[in-house]
PDB file of C-alpha atoms in Angstrom:
ATOM      1  CA  MET A   7       7.358  -5.590 -32.418  1.00  0.00           C
ATOM      2  CA  ARG A   8       8.969  -5.430 -28.781  1.00  0.00           C
ATOM      3  CA  TYR A   9       7.268  -4.992 -25.600  1.00  0.00           C
ATOM      4  CA  VAL A  10       7.828  -4.100 -21.899  1.00  0.00           C
ATOM      5  CA  LEU A  11       5.777  -5.225 -18.712  1.00  0.00           C
ATOM      6  CA  GLY A  12       4.860  -3.329 -15.661  1.00  0.00           C
ATOM      7  CA  VAL A  13       3.464  -4.910 -12.555  1.00  0.00           C
ATOM      8  CA  ASP A  14       2.141  -3.614  -9.270  1.00  0.00           C
ATOM      9  CA  GLY A  15       1.465  -6.112  -6.723  1.00  0.00           C
ATOM     10  CA  GLY A  16      -0.350  -5.140  -3.485  1.00  0.00           C
ATOM     11  CA  ASN A  17      -2.388  -6.622  -0.522  1.00  0.00           C
ATOM     12  CA  THR A  18      -5.455  -5.999  -2.350  1.00  0.00           C
ATOM     13  CA  LYS A  19      -4.638  -6.834  -5.886  1.00  0.00           C
ATOM     14  CA  THR A  20      -1.985  -7.333  -8.591  1.00  0.00           C
ATOM     15  CA  ILE A  21      -2.218  -5.534 -11.785  1.00  0.00           C
ATOM     16  CA  ALA A  22      -0.070  -6.088 -15.017  1.00  0.00           C
ATOM     17  CA  LEU A  23       0.304  -4.011 -17.736  1.00  0.00           C
ATOM     18  CA  VAL A  24       1.953  -4.697 -21.431  1.00  0.00           C
ATOM     19  CA  ALA A  25       3.042  -1.732 -23.468  1.00  0.00           C
ATOM     20  CA  THR A  26       4.867  -1.215 -26.911  1.00  0.00           C
ATOM     21  CA  LEU A  27       8.094   0.977 -26.704  1.00  0.00           C
ATOM     22  CA  ASP A  28       6.067   4.141 -27.430  1.00  0.00           C
ATOM     23  CA  GLY A  29       3.976   3.679 -24.166  1.00  0.00           C
ATOM     24  CA  THR A  30       0.961   2.279 -25.825  1.00  0.00           C
ATOM     25  CA  ILE A  31      -0.647  -0.167 -23.365  1.00  0.00           C
ATOM     26  CA  VAL A  32      -1.715  -3.193 -25.507  1.00  0.00           C
ATOM     27  CA  GLY A  33      -2.631  -5.697 -22.680  1.00  0.00           C
ATOM     28  CA  ALA A  34      -3.767  -5.486 -18.860  1.00  0.00           C
ATOM     29  CA  GLY A  35      -4.542  -8.300 -16.327  1.00  0.00           C
ATOM     30  CA  ARG A  36      -5.461  -8.350 -12.697  1.00  0.00           C
ATOM     31  CA  GLY A  37      -4.862 -11.100 -10.002  1.00  0.00           C
ATOM     32  CA  GLY A  38      -5.318 -11.268  -6.323  1.00  0.00           C
ATOM     33  CA  CYS A  39      -2.823 -10.366  -3.468  1.00  0.00           C
ATOM     34  CA  GLY A  40       0.928 -10.147  -4.748  1.00  0.00           C
ATOM     35  CA  ASP A  41       2.522  -9.767  -1.307  1.00  0.00           C
ATOM     36  CA  ILE A  42       4.770 -12.768  -0.614  1.00  0.00           C
ATOM     37  CA  TYR A  43       4.067 -12.436   3.287  1.00  0.00           C
ATOM     38  CA  ASN A  44       0.349 -11.907   3.221  1.00  0.00           C
ATOM     39  CA  ALA A  45      -1.430 -13.716   0.244  1.00  0.00           C
ATOM     40  CA  ASP A  46      -4.328 -15.912   1.270  1.00  0.00           C
ATOM     41  CA  VAL A  47      -3.895 -19.628   1.071  1.00  0.00           C
ATOM     42  CA  ALA A  48      -7.222 -20.619   2.583  1.00  0.00           C
ATOM     43  CA  GLY A  49      -9.225 -22.747   0.187  1.00  0.00           C
ATOM     44  CA  THR A  50      -6.182 -23.334  -2.271  1.00  0.00           C
ATOM     45  CA  HIS A  51      -3.438 -25.818  -2.853  1.00  0.00           C
ATOM     46  CA  TRP A  52      -0.639 -23.396  -2.315  1.00  0.00           C
ATOM     47  CA  PRO A  53       1.627 -24.435   0.615  1.00  0.00           C
ATOM     48  CA  ASP A  54       2.337 -20.912   1.812  1.00  0.00           C
ATOM     49  CA  PRO A  55       1.787 -17.239   1.007  1.00  0.00           C
ATOM     50  CA  ALA A  56       4.616 -16.726  -1.221  1.00  0.00           C
ATOM     51  CA  ALA A  57       3.601 -19.588  -3.506  1.00  0.00           C
ATOM     52  CA  ALA A  58       0.013 -18.251  -3.588  1.00  0.00           C
ATOM     53  CA  ALA A  59       1.452 -14.611  -4.324  1.00  0.00           C
ATOM     54  CA  ILE A  60       3.451 -15.814  -7.270  1.00  0.00           C
ATOM     55  CA  ALA A  61       0.527 -17.642  -8.514  1.00  0.00           C
ATOM     56  CA  ASN A  62      -1.564 -14.345  -8.425  1.00  0.00           C
ATOM     57  CA  ILE A  63       1.209 -12.449 -10.065  1.00  0.00           C
ATOM     58  CA  GLU A  64       1.562 -15.136 -12.940  1.00  0.00           C
ATOM     59  CA  PHE A  65      -2.351 -14.981 -13.298  1.00  0.00           C
ATOM     60  CA  ALA A  66      -2.296 -11.316 -13.935  1.00  0.00           C
ATOM     61  CA  VAL A  67       0.706 -11.378 -16.242  1.00  0.00           C
ATOM     62  CA  GLU A  68      -0.592 -14.153 -18.460  1.00  0.00           C
ATOM     63  CA  THR A  69      -3.920 -12.358 -18.634  1.00  0.00           C
ATOM     64  CA  ALA A  70      -2.121  -9.339 -19.908  1.00  0.00           C
ATOM     65  CA  LEU A  71       0.125 -11.335 -22.303  1.00  0.00           C
ATOM     66  CA  GLN A  72      -2.893 -12.966 -23.601  1.00  0.00           C
ATOM     67  CA  ALA A  73      -4.975  -9.543 -24.070  1.00  0.00           C
ATOM     68  CA  ALA A  74      -1.784  -8.161 -25.933  1.00  0.00           C
ATOM     69  CA  HIS A  75      -1.515 -11.405 -28.244  1.00  0.00           C
ATOM     70  CA  ILE A  76       2.048 -11.945 -27.256  1.00  0.00           C
ATOM     71  CA  LEU A  77       4.466 -14.511 -25.562  1.00  0.00           C
ATOM     72  CA  PRO A  78       6.879 -13.913 -22.634  1.00  0.00           C
ATOM     73  CA  SER A  79       9.644 -14.053 -25.118  1.00  0.00           C
ATOM     74  CA  ASP A  80       8.338 -10.780 -26.833  1.00  0.00           C
ATOM     75  CA  LEU A  81       9.140  -8.985 -23.444  1.00  0.00           C
ATOM     76  CA  LEU A  82      12.230  -6.776 -23.299  1.00  0.00           C
ATOM     77  CA  ALA A  83      11.974  -5.862 -19.659  1.00  0.00           C
ATOM     78  CA  GLY A  84       9.682  -6.815 -17.019  1.00  0.00           C
ATOM     79  CA  VAL A  85       9.325  -4.339 -13.846  1.00  0.00           C
ATOM     80  CA  PHE A  86       7.831  -5.674 -10.743  1.00  0.00           C
ATOM     81  CA  SER A  87       6.742  -3.234  -7.902  1.00  0.00           C
ATOM     82  CA  MET A  88       5.829  -5.419  -5.055  1.00  0.00           C
ATOM     83  CA  ALA A  89       4.658  -5.121  -1.644  1.00  0.00           C
ATOM     84  CA  GLY A  90       6.444  -7.691   0.405  1.00  0.00           C
ATOM     85  CA  ALA A  91       9.655  -7.049  -1.615  1.00  0.00           C
ATOM     86  CA  ASP A  92      11.556  -6.322   1.557  1.00  0.00           C
ATOM     87  CA  TRP A  93      14.641  -8.502   2.284  1.00  0.00           C
ATOM     88  CA  PRO A  94      17.470  -9.700  -0.087  1.00  0.00           C
ATOM     89  CA  GLU A  95      15.928 -13.054  -0.019  1.00  0.00           C
ATOM     90  CA  ASP A  96      12.596 -11.809  -1.150  1.00  0.00           C
ATOM     91  CA  PHE A  97      14.121  -9.932  -4.167  1.00  0.00           C
ATOM     92  CA  ALA A  98      15.930 -13.281  -5.064  1.00  0.00           C
ATOM     93  CA  LEU A  99      12.816 -15.305  -4.581  1.00  0.00           C
ATOM     94  CA  LEU A 100      10.682 -13.011  -6.887  1.00  0.00           C
ATOM     95  CA  ASN A 101      13.430 -12.445  -9.415  1.00  0.00           C
ATOM     96  CA  ALA A 102      13.906 -16.277  -9.653  1.00  0.00           C
ATOM     97  CA  ALA A 103      10.004 -16.952 -10.106  1.00  0.00           C
ATOM     98  CA  MET A 104       9.802 -14.353 -12.714  1.00  0.00           C
ATOM     99  CA  ARG A 105      12.987 -15.223 -14.585  1.00  0.00           C
ATOM    100  CA  VAL A 106      11.805 -19.031 -14.815  1.00  0.00           C
ATOM    101  CA  ARG A 107       8.564 -17.808 -16.454  1.00  0.00           C
ATOM    102  CA  GLY A 108      10.462 -15.619 -18.760  1.00  0.00           C
ATOM    103  CA  TYR A 109       8.684 -12.338 -18.061  1.00  0.00           C
ATOM    104  CA  GLY A 110      11.343 -10.017 -19.672  1.00  0.00           C
ATOM    105  CA  ARG A 111      15.114 -10.521 -20.717  1.00  0.00           C
ATOM    106  CA  THR A 112      15.758  -7.916 -18.411  1.00  0.00           C
ATOM    107  CA  ILE A 113      13.826  -8.451 -14.838  1.00  0.00           C
ATOM    108  CA  SER A 114      13.883  -6.027 -12.211  1.00  0.00           C
ATOM    109  CA  ILE A 115      12.139  -6.297  -8.627  1.00  0.00           C
ATOM    110  CA  GLN A 116      11.456  -3.422  -6.445  1.00  0.00           C
ATOM    111  CA  ASN A 117       9.280  -2.328  -3.540  1.00  0.00           C
ATOM    112  CA  ASP A 118       6.073  -0.980  -4.320  1.00  0.00           C
ATOM    113  CA  ALA A 119       6.664   2.462  -2.804  1.00  0.00           C
ATOM    114  CA  MET A 120       9.327   2.872  -5.623  1.00  0.00           C
ATOM    115  CA  GLY A 121       6.774   2.123  -8.323  1.00  0.00           C
ATOM    116  CA  VAL A 122       4.413   4.756  -6.614  1.00  0.00           C
ATOM    117  CA  LEU A 123       7.243   7.269  -6.913  1.00  0.00           C
ATOM    118  CA  HIS A 124       7.661   6.928 -10.520  1.00  0.00           C
ATOM    119  CA  ALA A 125       4.122   7.148 -11.252  1.00  0.00           C
ATOM    120  CA  GLY A 126       4.035  10.672  -9.436  1.00  0.00           C
ATOM    121  CA  VAL A 127       7.412  12.246 -10.509  1.00  0.00           C
ATOM    122  CA  ALA A 128       8.710  12.001 -14.006  1.00  0.00           C
ATOM    123  CA  ASN A 129      12.347  12.109 -12.993  1.00  0.00           C
ATOM    124  CA  ASN A 130      11.874   9.436 -10.294  1.00  0.00           C
ATOM    125  CA  VAL A 131      13.541  11.611  -7.559  1.00  0.00           C
ATOM    126  CA  GLY A 132      11.434  12.332  -4.316  1.00  0.00           C
ATOM    127  CA  VAL A 133       9.503  10.806  -1.685  1.00  0.00           C
ATOM    128  CA  SER A 134       6.363   8.558  -1.925  1.00  0.00           C
ATOM    129  CA  VAL A 135       4.126   7.753   0.854  1.00  0.00           C
ATOM    130  CA  VAL A 136       1.486   4.996   0.266  1.00  0.00           C
ATOM    131  CA  CYS A 137      -1.732   4.519   2.420  1.00  0.00           C
ATOM    132  CA  GLY A 138      -3.809   1.775   1.081  1.00  0.00           C
ATOM    133  CA  THR A 139      -4.523  -1.427   2.909  1.00  0.00           C
ATOM    134  CA  GLY A 140      -1.041  -1.263   4.035  1.00  0.00           C
ATOM    135  CA  GLY A 141       1.609   1.578   4.245  1.00  0.00           C
ATOM    136  CA  ALA A 142       5.060   2.338   2.707  1.00  0.00           C
ATOM    137  CA  THR A 143       7.339   4.858   2.278  1.00  0.00           C
ATOM    138  CA  GLY A 144      10.039   4.978  -0.523  1.00  0.00           C
ATOM    139  CA  ALA A 145      12.628   7.912  -1.871  1.00  0.00           C
ATOM    140  CA  ARG A 146      15.169   8.197  -4.448  1.00  0.00           C
ATOM    141  CA  GLY A 147      17.785  10.853  -4.665  1.00  0.00           C
ATOM    142  CA  PRO A 148      19.095  12.614  -7.525  1.00  0.00           C
ATOM    143  CA  ASP A 149      22.401  10.552  -7.248  1.00  0.00           C
ATOM    144  CA  GLY A 150      20.407   7.354  -7.563  1.00  0.00           C
ATOM    145  CA  ARG A 151      20.211   6.427  -3.863  1.00  0.00           C
ATOM    146  CA  THR A 152      17.167   4.655  -2.575  1.00  0.00           C
ATOM    147  CA  TRP A 153      15.439   3.864   0.531  1.00  0.00           C
ATOM    148  CA  TYR A 154      12.195   2.150   1.131  1.00  0.00           C
ATOM    149  CA  SER A 155      10.674   1.666   4.675  1.00  0.00           C
ATOM    150  CA  SER A 156       9.756  -2.059   4.633  1.00  0.00           C
ATOM    151  CA  PHE A 157       9.360  -3.599   8.215  1.00  0.00           C
ATOM    152  CA  TRP A 158      11.009  -0.298   9.585  1.00  0.00           C
ATOM    153  CA  GLN A 159       7.408   1.068   9.361  1.00  0.00           C
ATOM    154  CA  ASP A 160       5.283  -1.516  11.175  1.00  0.00           C
ATOM    155  CA  GLN A 161       4.132   1.207  13.537  1.00  0.00           C
ATOM    156  CA  ALA A 162       2.552   3.208  10.823  1.00  0.00           C
ATOM    157  CA  GLN A 163       0.622   1.173   8.421  1.00  0.00           C
ATOM    158  CA  GLY A 164      -2.428   1.921   6.278  1.00  0.00           C
ATOM    159  CA  ALA A 165      -6.293   1.408   6.583  1.00  0.00           C
ATOM    160  CA  SER A 166      -5.923  -1.908   8.242  1.00  0.00           C
ATOM    161  CA  GLN A 167      -3.916  -0.564  11.017  1.00  0.00           C
ATOM    162  CA  MET A 168      -6.226   2.505  11.130  1.00  0.00           C
ATOM    163  CA  GLY A 169      -9.337   0.269  11.530  1.00  0.00           C
ATOM    164  CA  LEU A 170      -7.777  -1.679  14.376  1.00  0.00           C
ATOM    165  CA  MET A 171      -7.156   1.584  16.302  1.00  0.00           C
ATOM    166  CA  ALA A 172     -10.561   2.750  15.696  1.00  0.00           C
ATOM    167  CA  LEU A 173     -11.933  -0.567  17.225  1.00  0.00           C
ATOM    168  CA  GLU A 174      -9.545  -0.109  20.135  1.00  0.00           C
ATOM    169  CA  ALA A 175     -10.969   3.421  20.654  1.00  0.00           C
ATOM    170  CA  VAL A 176     -14.379   2.205  20.711  1.00  0.00           C
ATOM    171  CA  VAL A 177     -13.465  -0.683  23.276  1.00  0.00           C
ATOM    172  CA  ARG A 178     -11.860   1.687  25.763  1.00  0.00           C
ATOM    173  CA  SER A 179     -14.900   4.216  25.370  1.00  0.00           C
ATOM    174  CA  GLU A 180     -17.250   1.397  26.110  1.00  0.00           C
ATOM    175  CA  LEU A 181     -15.359   0.427  29.199  1.00  0.00           C
ATOM    176  CA  GLY A 182     -15.418   3.979  30.443  1.00  0.00           C
ATOM    177  CA  ILE A 183     -11.593   4.418  30.209  1.00  0.00           C
ATOM    178  CA  ASP A 184     -11.897   7.072  27.537  1.00  0.00           C
ATOM    179  CA  PRO A 185     -14.966   9.437  26.792  1.00  0.00           C
ATOM    180  CA  PRO A 186     -17.819   8.624  24.599  1.00  0.00           C
ATOM    181  CA  THR A 187     -17.002   8.293  20.669  1.00  0.00           C
ATOM    182  CA  THR A 188     -19.387   8.643  17.675  1.00  0.00           C
ATOM    183  CA  LEU A 189     -17.164   5.752  16.188  1.00  0.00           C
ATOM    184  CA  LYS A 190     -19.376   3.439  18.506  1.00  0.00           C
ATOM    185  CA  GLN A 191     -22.605   4.125  16.560  1.00  0.00           C
ATOM    186  CA  ARG A 192     -20.791   3.889  13.129  1.00  0.00           C
ATOM    187  CA  PHE A 193     -19.530   0.522  14.080  1.00  0.00           C
ATOM    188  CA  LEU A 194     -22.855  -0.751  15.147  1.00  0.00           C
ATOM    189  CA  GLU A 195     -24.524   0.653  11.880  1.00  0.00           C
ATOM    190  CA  TYR A 196     -21.960  -0.848   9.736  1.00  0.00           C
ATOM    191  CA  PHE A 197     -21.883  -4.417  10.793  1.00  0.00           C
ATOM    192  CA  GLU A 198     -25.542  -4.346  11.700  1.00  0.00           C
ATOM    193  CA  LEU A 199     -24.939  -5.359  15.497  1.00  0.00           C
ATOM    194  CA  GLU A 200     -26.478  -4.024  18.459  1.00  0.00           C
ATOM    195  CA  SER A 201     -23.569  -3.827  21.032  1.00  0.00           C
ATOM    196  CA  VAL A 202     -19.839  -3.250  21.248  1.00  0.00           C
ATOM    197  CA  GLU A 203     -19.371  -6.716  22.733  1.00  0.00           C
ATOM    198  CA  GLN A 204     -20.937  -8.175  19.527  1.00  0.00           C
ATOM    199  CA  VAL A 205     -18.581  -6.163  17.230  1.00  0.00           C
ATOM    200  CA  LEU A 206     -15.510  -7.257  19.525  1.00  0.00           C
ATOM    201  CA  HIS A 207     -16.723 -11.043  19.294  1.00  0.00           C
ATOM    202  CA  LEU A 208     -17.040 -10.461  15.250  1.00  0.00           C
ATOM    203  CA  PHE A 209     -13.319  -9.853  15.124  1.00  0.00           C
ATOM    204  CA  THR A 210     -12.070 -12.279  17.871  1.00  0.00           C
ATOM    205  CA  ALA A 211     -14.272 -15.202  17.636  1.00  0.00           C
ATOM    206  CA  ARG A 212     -13.145 -18.667  17.040  1.00  0.00           C
ATOM    207  CA  PRO A 213     -13.494 -20.376  14.739  1.00  0.00           C
ATOM    208  CA  GLN A 214     -13.205 -17.538  12.140  1.00  0.00           C
ATOM    209  CA  ILE A 215     -16.570 -17.066  10.338  1.00  0.00           C
ATOM    210  CA  GLN A 216     -15.605 -14.223   8.045  1.00  0.00           C
ATOM    211  CA  TYR A 217     -12.555 -12.667   6.727  1.00  0.00           C
ATOM    212  CA  ARG A 218     -11.643 -10.087   9.408  1.00  0.00           C
ATOM    213  CA  SER A 219     -10.680  -6.806   7.689  1.00  0.00           C
ATOM    214  CA  PHE A 220     -10.122  -3.961   9.487  1.00  0.00           C
ATOM    215  CA  SER A 221      -9.371  -1.848   6.462  1.00  0.00           C
ATOM    216  CA  ARG A 222     -13.061  -1.233   5.486  1.00  0.00           C
ATOM    217  CA  ILE A 223     -13.489   0.573   8.865  1.00  0.00           C
ATOM    218  CA  ALA A 224     -11.146   3.457   7.802  1.00  0.00           C
ATOM    219  CA  PRO A 225     -13.473   5.364   5.556  1.00  0.00           C
ATOM    220  CA  PHE A 226     -15.849   5.917   8.497  1.00  0.00           C
ATOM    221  CA  LEU A 227     -12.968   6.797  10.964  1.00  0.00           C
ATOM    222  CA  LEU A 228     -12.009   9.320   8.558  1.00  0.00           C
ATOM    223  CA  ASP A 229     -15.715  10.695   8.421  1.00  0.00           C
ATOM    224  CA  GLU A 230     -15.996  10.931  12.120  1.00  0.00           C
ATOM    225  CA  ALA A 231     -12.562  12.619  12.369  1.00  0.00           C
ATOM    226  CA  ALA A 232     -13.808  15.268   9.748  1.00  0.00           C
ATOM    227  CA  ALA A 233     -17.054  15.731  11.667  1.00  0.00           C
ATOM    228  CA  GLY A 234     -15.149  16.571  15.035  1.00  0.00           C
ATOM    229  CA  ASP A 235     -15.147  13.505  16.950  1.00  0.00           C
ATOM    230  CA  ALA A 236     -12.193  13.560  19.477  1.00  0.00           C
ATOM    231  CA  ALA A 237     -11.253  10.212  19.408  1.00  0.00           C
ATOM    232  CA  ALA A 238     -11.385   9.726  15.586  1.00  0.00           C
ATOM    233  CA  TYR A 239      -9.420  13.047  15.272  1.00  0.00           C
ATOM    234  CA  LYS A 240      -6.831  11.925  17.501  1.00  0.00           C
ATOM    235  CA  ILE A 241      -6.340   8.864  15.655  1.00  0.00           C
ATOM    236  CA  VAL A 242      -5.896  10.229  12.220  1.00  0.00           C
ATOM    237  CA  ARG A 243      -3.734  13.120  13.264  1.00  0.00           C
ATOM    238  CA  GLU A 244      -1.395  10.925  15.211  1.00  0.00           C
ATOM    239  CA  HIS A 245      -1.173   8.234  12.360  1.00  0.00           C
ATOM    240  CA  GLY A 246      -0.586  11.031   9.886  1.00  0.00           C
ATOM    241  CA  ARG A 247       2.329  12.472  11.983  1.00  0.00           C
ATOM    242  CA  ALA A 248       3.720   9.034  12.283  1.00  0.00           C
ATOM    243  CA  MET A 249       3.742   8.408   8.459  1.00  0.00           C
ATOM    244  CA  GLY A 250       5.240  11.897   8.176  1.00  0.00           C
ATOM    245  CA  GLU A 251       8.082  10.808  10.306  1.00  0.00           C
ATOM    246  CA  TYR A 252       8.992   8.062   8.003  1.00  0.00           C
ATOM    247  CA  ALA A 253       8.696  10.368   5.102  1.00  0.00           C
ATOM    248  CA  ARG A 254      11.223  12.686   6.819  1.00  0.00           C
ATOM    249  CA  VAL A 255      13.404   9.814   7.356  1.00  0.00           C
ATOM    250  CA  ALA A 256      13.424   8.603   3.611  1.00  0.00           C
ATOM    251  CA  ALA A 257      14.133  12.035   2.538  1.00  0.00           C
ATOM    252  CA  ARG A 258      17.432  12.104   4.792  1.00  0.00           C
ATOM    253  CA  LYS A 259      18.487   8.515   3.691  1.00  0.00           C
ATOM    254  CA  VAL A 260      18.719   9.680   0.186  1.00  0.00           C
ATOM    255  CA  GLY A 261      19.973  13.403   0.748  1.00  0.00           C
ATOM    256  CA  ILE A 262      17.090  15.495  -0.257  1.00  0.00           C
ATOM    257  CA  GLU A 263      15.868  16.474   3.233  1.00  0.00           C
ATOM    258  CA  GLY A 264      15.678  20.361   3.362  1.00  0.00           C
ATOM    259  CA  THR A 265      15.172  20.781  -0.434  1.00  0.00           C
ATOM    260  CA  PRO A 266      11.852  21.333  -2.410  1.00  0.00           C
ATOM    261  CA  PHE A 267      11.288  17.631  -3.210  1.00  0.00           C
ATOM    262  CA  PRO A 268       7.969  16.259  -4.464  1.00  0.00           C
ATOM    263  CA  LEU A 269       6.079  14.032  -1.867  1.00  0.00           C
ATOM    264  CA  VAL A 270       3.866  11.721  -3.781  1.00  0.00           C
ATOM    265  CA  LEU A 271       0.744  10.587  -1.641  1.00  0.00           C
ATOM    266  CA  ALA A 272      -0.791   7.492  -3.233  1.00  0.00           C
ATOM    267  CA  GLY A 273      -3.311   4.766  -2.030  1.00  0.00           C
ATOM    268  CA  GLY A 274      -6.880   4.272  -1.279  1.00  0.00           C
ATOM    269  CA  VAL A 275      -7.065   5.966   2.138  1.00  0.00           C
ATOM    270  CA  PHE A 276      -5.794   9.459   0.420  1.00  0.00           C
ATOM    271  CA  ARG A 277      -8.841   9.257  -1.701  1.00  0.00           C
ATOM    272  CA  HIS A 278     -11.181  10.324   1.045  1.00  0.00           C
ATOM    273  CA  SER A 279     -12.501  13.861   0.987  1.00  0.00           C
ATOM    274  CA  SER A 280     -10.941  14.900   4.265  1.00  0.00           C
ATOM    275  CA  PRO A 281      -7.607  16.352   4.165  1.00  0.00           C
ATOM    276  CA  LEU A 282      -6.737  15.582   7.874  1.00  0.00           C
ATOM    277  CA  LEU A 283      -4.473  12.553   7.185  1.00  0.00           C
ATOM    278  CA  PRO A 284      -2.544  14.155   4.273  1.00  0.00           C
ATOM    279  CA  ASP A 285      -2.381  17.491   6.011  1.00  0.00           C
ATOM    280  CA  ALA A 286      -0.715  15.849   9.259  1.00  0.00           C
ATOM    281  CA  ILE A 287       1.840  14.150   6.955  1.00  0.00           C
ATOM    282  CA  VAL A 288       2.784  17.247   5.011  1.00  0.00           C
ATOM    283  CA  GLU A 289       2.801  19.462   8.193  1.00  0.00           C
ATOM    284  CA  LEU A 290       5.571  16.938   9.666  1.00  0.00           C
ATOM    285  CA  VAL A 291       7.787  16.774   6.709  1.00  0.00           C
ATOM    286  CA  GLN A 292       7.634  20.632   6.493  1.00  0.00           C
ATOM    287  CA  THR A 293       9.461  20.832   9.930  1.00  0.00           C
ATOM    288  CA  THR A 294      12.830  19.944   8.151  1.00  0.00           C
ATOM    289  CA  SER A 295      11.943  20.480   4.545  1.00  0.00           C
ATOM    290  CA  PRO A 296       9.543  23.616   4.526  1.00  0.00           C
ATOM    291  CA  ASP A 297       9.501  23.845   0.811  1.00  0.00           C
ATOM    292  CA  VAL A 298       8.423  20.292   0.048  1.00  0.00           C
ATOM    293  CA  ARG A 299       5.862  19.850  -2.616  1.00  0.00           C
ATOM    294  CA  PRO A 300       3.004  17.520  -1.922  1.00  0.00           C
ATOM    295  CA  THR A 301       1.300  15.977  -5.018  1.00  0.00           C
ATOM    296  CA  ARG A 302      -1.055  13.198  -5.978  1.00  0.00           C
ATOM    297  CA  SER A 303      -0.306  10.986  -8.675  1.00  0.00           C
ATOM    298  CA  ARG A 304      -2.729  11.282 -11.733  1.00  0.00           C
ATOM    299  CA  PHE A 305      -1.828   7.704 -12.552  1.00  0.00           C
ATOM    300  CA  GLU A 306      -2.089   4.495 -10.704  1.00  0.00           C
ATOM    301  CA  PRO A 307       1.074   2.937  -9.309  1.00  0.00           C
ATOM    302  CA  VAL A 308       1.423   0.198 -11.891  1.00  0.00           C
ATOM    303  CA  ILE A 309       2.284   3.197 -14.380  1.00  0.00           C
ATOM    304  CA  GLY A 310       5.219   4.020 -12.305  1.00  0.00           C
ATOM    305  CA  ALA A 311       6.320   0.262 -12.871  1.00  0.00           C
ATOM    306  CA  LEU A 312       5.708   0.573 -16.681  1.00  0.00           C
ATOM    307  CA  PHE A 313       7.792   3.943 -16.763  1.00  0.00           C
ATOM    308  CA  THR A 314      10.453   2.143 -15.082  1.00  0.00           C
ATOM    309  CA  ALA A 315      10.575  -0.844 -17.632  1.00  0.00           C
ATOM    310  CA  LEU A 316      10.297   1.702 -20.571  1.00  0.00           C
TER     311      LEU A 316
END
């Protein structure tokens, strides 16, 4: 029997799926961060983030292959939708690493935003906006043109950046530069601390005593924005409009701006009950594409990689 492999590698996790050619999933695996720029090397023997990420990808794939009771040589195709697949040398590095491991007779590397698009749109044409730990935008036109934001989008990322902006708002408020914000109390309660200074110290102290993840702040930033806090509301709305700008650029780059294209919103931040962030994105895109069709994929992004492999 013949098989295909789909892999989605992000900053939080890497998921691998093995399927038969009728789409039946027969094996799954999960590894750590698959981003060759950001994988953690602390406490490992890996020399750099790229080596650590490739090891995490390998673990996820080998776990899926073992679950499916097959060998790499049984794979007809392997598609890898990867955060950190940004520049030509990144694609070359990942392609070579997956090829030497035999993860498909045909191997394709793509930016993770492209896998999200195929997971949400059957014909793989439209724009995808990802807001997870990080952020990404991708697009494909009906003529096959593609564009993804990569490092062009450093100014409008995901939960980590939103958390950092929330902390900055609390610090400015505490110093009296900006008005009071309910985010202050949420920070103190969440981190079980008594002052903003202690919170600031937590994220800036040397030596680092814990993993300083700003991404876990994003949910209560969205809570307070929905409850009407002015500082939180401003952050969320402005961040949504910034992400919408990149979605608008993506549509223009592949020739679908002004058409009723699907806009796929994916990532953990969009699972929050508040519509403020997605509404801000859609409203901005509608300024040049009024008939855009916002949608949420019913599949996880790795399914998009699997569709492409099939």
